[in-house]
Amino acid sequence: MRLPFLLLATIASTVLPALSGCSYHIPKEALTLQPEAASLRRLQTRRFDTSDESELLQASLSVLQDLGFELDESEAKLGLLVASKNRNATDAVQITNKIIVGVFVGTNIPVDVTQRIRISLVTRAMSPRESTVRITFQRMVWNDLGQISRIESLEDPALYQEFFSKLSKSLFLEAHNI
């Protein structure tokens, strides 16, 4: 009669803690904003003096097409555009390193060869006379082995400034029928 109790107690004391260790917990830091998130959002967002979101979307699409992007998805009712373009990702430093390592070590190290730059753009009416546009740039890089070597968000301020400058000019030209 005591043996089953001891057996159950042993099983309970070893299995239950192990099962609780397998439970899934969301880390606390996963739901907290990083300090740089606000400055990044400011970089990615601009306000425009128009409440016509379809005009903003059309002007944004025109600018993106001028920059070489192709439209992947759009949902005008939600104010959403997704576009992408392929570009060369070859880096002279990586190729030099590949040659040096290949000659002296005899090992083939992969180098980046191509990248796909993708944007997501969202418009939002802020007031009867004002709307915002938020755009994010990301890229996926493939190496010469056909493997994805990097997936990253592009945070170069010049990239965002160039886009918003061209969008402002486009909106101005359309507003004045130029």
mmCIF file of C-alpha atoms in Angstrom:
data_model
loop_
_atom_site.group_PDB
_atom_site.id
_atom_site.type_symbol
_atom_site.label_atom_id
_atom_site.label_comp_id
_atom_site.label_asym_id
_atom_site.label_seq_id
_atom_site.Cartn_x
_atom_site.Cartn_y
_atom_site.Cartn_z
ATOM 1 C CA MET A 1 0.000 0.000 0.000
ATOM 2 C CA ARG A 2 2.892 2.393 0.700
ATOM 3 C CA LEU A 3 4.745 1.533 -2.498
ATOM 4 C CA PRO A 4 2.149 3.034 -4.884
ATOM 5 C CA PHE A 5 2.068 6.218 -2.795
ATOM 6 C CA LEU A 6 5.859 6.518 -2.888
ATOM 7 C CA LEU A 7 5.869 5.744 -6.589
ATOM 8 C CA LEU A 8 3.241 8.411 -7.262
ATOM 9 C CA ALA A 9 5.086 10.939 -5.118
ATOM 10 C CA THR A 10 8.349 10.242 -6.957
ATOM 11 C CA ILE A 11 6.702 10.565 -10.351
ATOM 12 C CA ALA A 12 4.903 13.745 -9.320
ATOM 13 C CA SER A 13 8.076 15.323 -7.925
ATOM 14 C CA THR A 14 10.065 14.627 -11.108
ATOM 15 C CA VAL A 15 7.526 14.945 -13.901
ATOM 16 C CA LEU A 16 5.537 17.993 -12.794
ATOM 17 C CA PRO A 17 8.505 20.356 -12.551
ATOM 18 C CA ALA A 18 9.713 19.106 -15.941
ATOM 19 C CA LEU A 19 6.299 19.769 -17.487
ATOM 20 C CA SER A 20 6.134 23.257 -16.045
ATOM 21 C CA GLY A 21 9.547 23.946 -17.620
ATOM 22 C CA CYS A 22 8.085 23.092 -21.023
ATOM 23 C CA SER A 23 5.344 25.676 -20.803
ATOM 24 C CA TYR A 24 5.642 28.632 -23.167
ATOM 25 C CA HIS A 25 6.292 32.032 -21.623
ATOM 26 C CA ILE A 26 6.461 35.296 -23.496
ATOM 27 C CA PRO A 27 9.569 37.167 -22.371
ATOM 28 C CA LYS A 28 8.766 40.443 -20.600
ATOM 29 C CA GLU A 29 10.977 42.415 -22.976
ATOM 30 C CA ALA A 30 8.987 41.151 -25.999
ATOM 31 C CA LEU A 31 6.108 43.493 -25.182
ATOM 32 C CA THR A 32 8.118 46.565 -24.213
ATOM 33 C CA LEU A 33 9.071 49.282 -26.645
ATOM 34 C CA GLN A 34 12.755 49.746 -27.217
ATOM 35 C CA PRO A 35 14.035 53.305 -26.581
ATOM 36 C CA GLU A 36 14.906 53.778 -30.261
ATOM 37 C CA ALA A 37 11.415 52.735 -31.462
ATOM 38 C CA ALA A 38 9.968 56.251 -31.190
ATOM 39 C CA SER A 39 12.807 57.856 -33.158
ATOM 40 C CA LEU A 40 12.579 55.140 -35.812
ATOM 41 C CA ARG A 41 8.813 55.716 -36.134
ATOM 42 C CA ARG A 42 9.453 59.453 -36.573
ATOM 43 C CA LEU A 43 11.960 58.688 -39.307
ATOM 44 C CA GLN A 44 9.445 56.447 -41.093
ATOM 45 C CA THR A 45 6.406 58.752 -40.797
ATOM 46 C CA ARG A 46 5.436 62.112 -42.359
ATOM 47 C CA ARG A 47 2.317 64.252 -42.114
ATOM 48 C CA PHE A 48 0.737 65.724 -45.237
ATOM 49 C CA ASP A 49 -1.894 68.419 -45.587
ATOM 50 C CA THR A 50 -4.510 66.273 -47.270
ATOM 51 C CA SER A 51 -7.306 64.039 -46.126
ATOM 52 C CA ASP A 52 -7.456 62.231 -49.459
ATOM 53 C CA GLU A 53 -5.785 58.921 -48.683
ATOM 54 C CA SER A 54 -6.333 57.605 -52.205
ATOM 55 C CA GLU A 55 -4.354 60.608 -53.515
ATOM 56 C CA LEU A 56 -1.572 59.801 -51.032
ATOM 57 C CA LEU A 57 -1.548 56.153 -52.082
ATOM 58 C CA GLN A 58 -1.453 57.023 -55.778
ATOM 59 C CA ALA A 59 1.354 59.548 -55.307
ATOM 60 C CA SER A 60 3.275 57.057 -53.122
ATOM 61 C CA LEU A 61 2.886 54.333 -55.731
ATOM 62 C CA SER A 62 4.127 56.680 -58.453
ATOM 63 C CA VAL A 63 7.208 57.579 -56.410
ATOM 64 C CA LEU A 64 7.912 53.923 -55.640
ATOM 65 C CA GLN A 65 7.620 52.988 -59.313
ATOM 66 C CA ASP A 66 10.020 55.825 -60.178
ATOM 67 C CA LEU A 67 12.440 54.291 -57.656
ATOM 68 C CA GLY A 68 12.191 50.911 -59.411
ATOM 69 C CA PHE A 69 9.743 49.117 -57.125
ATOM 70 C CA GLU A 70 7.017 46.821 -58.412
ATOM 71 C CA LEU A 71 3.686 46.648 -56.622
ATOM 72 C CA ASP A 72 3.217 43.317 -54.811
ATOM 73 C CA GLU A 73 0.019 43.989 -52.878
ATOM 74 C CA SER A 74 -2.354 46.860 -52.255
ATOM 75 C CA GLU A 75 -5.493 47.424 -50.264
ATOM 76 C CA ALA A 76 -6.777 50.945 -50.853
ATOM 77 C CA LYS A 77 -9.513 50.695 -48.209
ATOM 78 C CA LEU A 78 -6.865 50.003 -45.571
ATOM 79 C CA GLY A 79 -4.374 52.478 -47.024
ATOM 80 C CA LEU A 80 -1.759 49.773 -47.588
ATOM 81 C CA LEU A 81 0.898 49.235 -50.253
ATOM 82 C CA VAL A 82 3.567 46.535 -50.402
ATOM 83 C CA ALA A 83 6.189 46.719 -53.137
ATOM 84 C CA SER A 84 9.620 45.264 -53.811
ATOM 85 C CA LYS A 85 12.601 45.296 -56.142
ATOM 86 C CA ASN A 86 15.648 43.094 -56.703
ATOM 87 C CA ARG A 87 19.128 44.530 -56.628
ATOM 88 C CA ASN A 88 22.721 43.360 -56.723
ATOM 89 C CA ALA A 89 24.227 42.765 -53.261
ATOM 90 C CA THR A 90 27.803 42.099 -54.311
ATOM 91 C CA ASP A 91 30.335 43.616 -51.901
ATOM 92 C CA ALA A 92 33.977 44.086 -52.933
ATOM 93 C CA VAL A 93 35.193 43.428 -49.369
ATOM 94 C CA GLN A 94 33.395 40.074 -49.229
ATOM 95 C CA ILE A 95 34.824 39.039 -52.601
ATOM 96 C CA THR A 96 38.337 40.052 -51.524
ATOM 97 C CA ASN A 97 37.951 38.030 -48.325
ATOM 98 C CA LYS A 98 36.652 35.052 -50.320
ATOM 99 C CA ILE A 99 39.704 35.135 -52.585
ATOM 100 C CA ILE A 100 42.173 35.481 -49.690
ATOM 101 C CA VAL A 101 40.557 32.703 -47.647
ATOM 102 C CA GLY A 102 40.293 30.514 -50.753
ATOM 103 C CA VAL A 103 43.974 30.940 -51.621
ATOM 104 C CA PHE A 104 45.461 30.595 -48.130
ATOM 105 C CA VAL A 105 42.998 28.286 -46.383
ATOM 106 C CA GLY A 106 41.431 26.489 -49.314
ATOM 107 C CA THR A 107 37.903 27.088 -48.048
ATOM 108 C CA ASN A 108 35.026 28.476 -50.044
ATOM 109 C CA ILE A 109 33.198 31.107 -48.024
ATOM 110 C CA PRO A 110 29.853 32.343 -49.340
ATOM 111 C CA VAL A 111 29.421 35.938 -50.499
ATOM 112 C CA ASP A 112 26.253 37.965 -50.926
ATOM 113 C CA VAL A 113 25.052 38.187 -54.516
ATOM 114 C CA THR A 114 21.466 39.433 -54.631
ATOM 115 C CA GLN A 115 18.941 41.200 -52.437
ATOM 116 C CA ARG A 116 15.226 41.882 -52.462
ATOM 117 C CA ILE A 117 14.262 45.264 -51.016
ATOM 118 C CA ARG A 118 10.685 45.370 -49.798
ATOM 119 C CA ILE A 119 8.605 48.288 -48.548
ATOM 120 C CA SER A 120 5.396 48.448 -46.588
ATOM 121 C CA LEU A 121 3.488 51.724 -46.711
ATOM 122 C CA VAL A 122 0.433 52.688 -44.683
ATOM 123 C CA THR A 123 -1.620 55.877 -44.851
ATOM 124 C CA ARG A 124 -3.793 57.123 -42.029
ATOM 125 C CA ALA A 125 -6.185 60.053 -41.751
ATOM 126 C CA MET A 126 -5.251 62.113 -38.698
ATOM 127 C CA SER A 127 -7.807 64.918 -38.997
ATOM 128 C CA PRO A 128 -10.220 66.282 -41.629
ATOM 129 C CA ARG A 129 -7.271 68.076 -43.283
ATOM 130 C CA GLU A 130 -4.256 65.943 -42.419
ATOM 131 C CA SER A 131 -2.972 62.407 -43.085
ATOM 132 C CA THR A 132 0.191 60.497 -42.353
ATOM 133 C CA VAL A 133 2.271 58.128 -44.432
ATOM 134 C CA ARG A 134 4.469 55.553 -42.752
ATOM 135 C CA ILE A 135 6.897 53.532 -44.829
ATOM 136 C CA THR A 136 9.324 50.824 -43.764
ATOM 137 C CA PHE A 137 12.142 49.345 -45.833
ATOM 138 C CA GLN A 138 13.431 45.817 -45.328
ATOM 139 C CA ARG A 139 15.774 43.598 -47.296
ATOM 140 C CA MET A 140 16.570 39.924 -47.709
ATOM 141 C CA VAL A 141 20.050 39.034 -48.967
ATOM 142 C CA TRP A 142 20.997 35.749 -50.665
ATOM 143 C CA ASN A 143 24.532 34.430 -50.959
ATOM 144 C CA ASP A 144 26.127 32.542 -53.855
ATOM 145 C CA LEU A 145 25.020 29.246 -52.275
ATOM 146 C CA GLY A 146 21.384 30.318 -52.628
ATOM 147 C CA GLN A 147 20.965 30.731 -48.867
ATOM 148 C CA ILE A 148 19.464 33.730 -47.115
ATOM 149 C CA SER A 149 22.391 35.412 -45.395
ATOM 150 C CA ARG A 150 20.553 38.401 -43.891
ATOM 151 C CA ILE A 151 17.087 39.747 -43.237
ATOM 152 C CA GLU A 152 17.143 43.251 -41.899
ATOM 153 C CA SER A 153 15.266 46.495 -41.567
ATOM 154 C CA LEU A 154 16.842 49.419 -43.419
ATOM 155 C CA GLU A 155 17.168 52.409 -41.120
ATOM 156 C CA ASP A 156 19.317 54.809 -43.139
ATOM 157 C CA PRO A 157 17.738 58.270 -42.678
ATOM 158 C CA ALA A 158 18.771 59.306 -46.208
ATOM 159 C CA LEU A 159 16.596 56.537 -47.656
ATOM 160 C CA TYR A 160 13.485 57.818 -45.879
ATOM 161 C CA GLN A 161 14.284 61.477 -46.547
ATOM 162 C CA GLU A 162 14.656 60.767 -50.264
ATOM 163 C CA PHE A 163 11.311 58.981 -50.415
ATOM 164 C CA PHE A 164 9.409 61.658 -48.491
ATOM 165 C CA SER A 165 11.050 64.466 -50.467
ATOM 166 C CA LYS A 166 9.912 62.884 -53.732
ATOM 167 C CA LEU A 167 6.453 62.213 -52.293
ATOM 168 C CA SER A 168 6.107 65.865 -51.212
ATOM 169 C CA LYS A 169 7.097 67.041 -54.682
ATOM 170 C CA SER A 170 4.686 64.613 -56.302
ATOM 171 C CA LEU A 171 1.797 65.769 -54.114
ATOM 172 C CA PHE A 172 2.634 69.421 -54.799
ATOM 173 C CA LEU A 173 2.740 68.854 -58.561
ATOM 174 C CA GLU A 174 -0.560 66.963 -58.531
ATOM 175 C CA ALA A 175 -2.247 69.592 -56.337
ATOM 176 C CA HIS A 176 -1.233 72.346 -58.757
ATOM 177 C CA ASN A 177 -1.844 70.301 -61.919
ATOM 178 C CA ILE A 178 1.741 70.763 -63.015
#
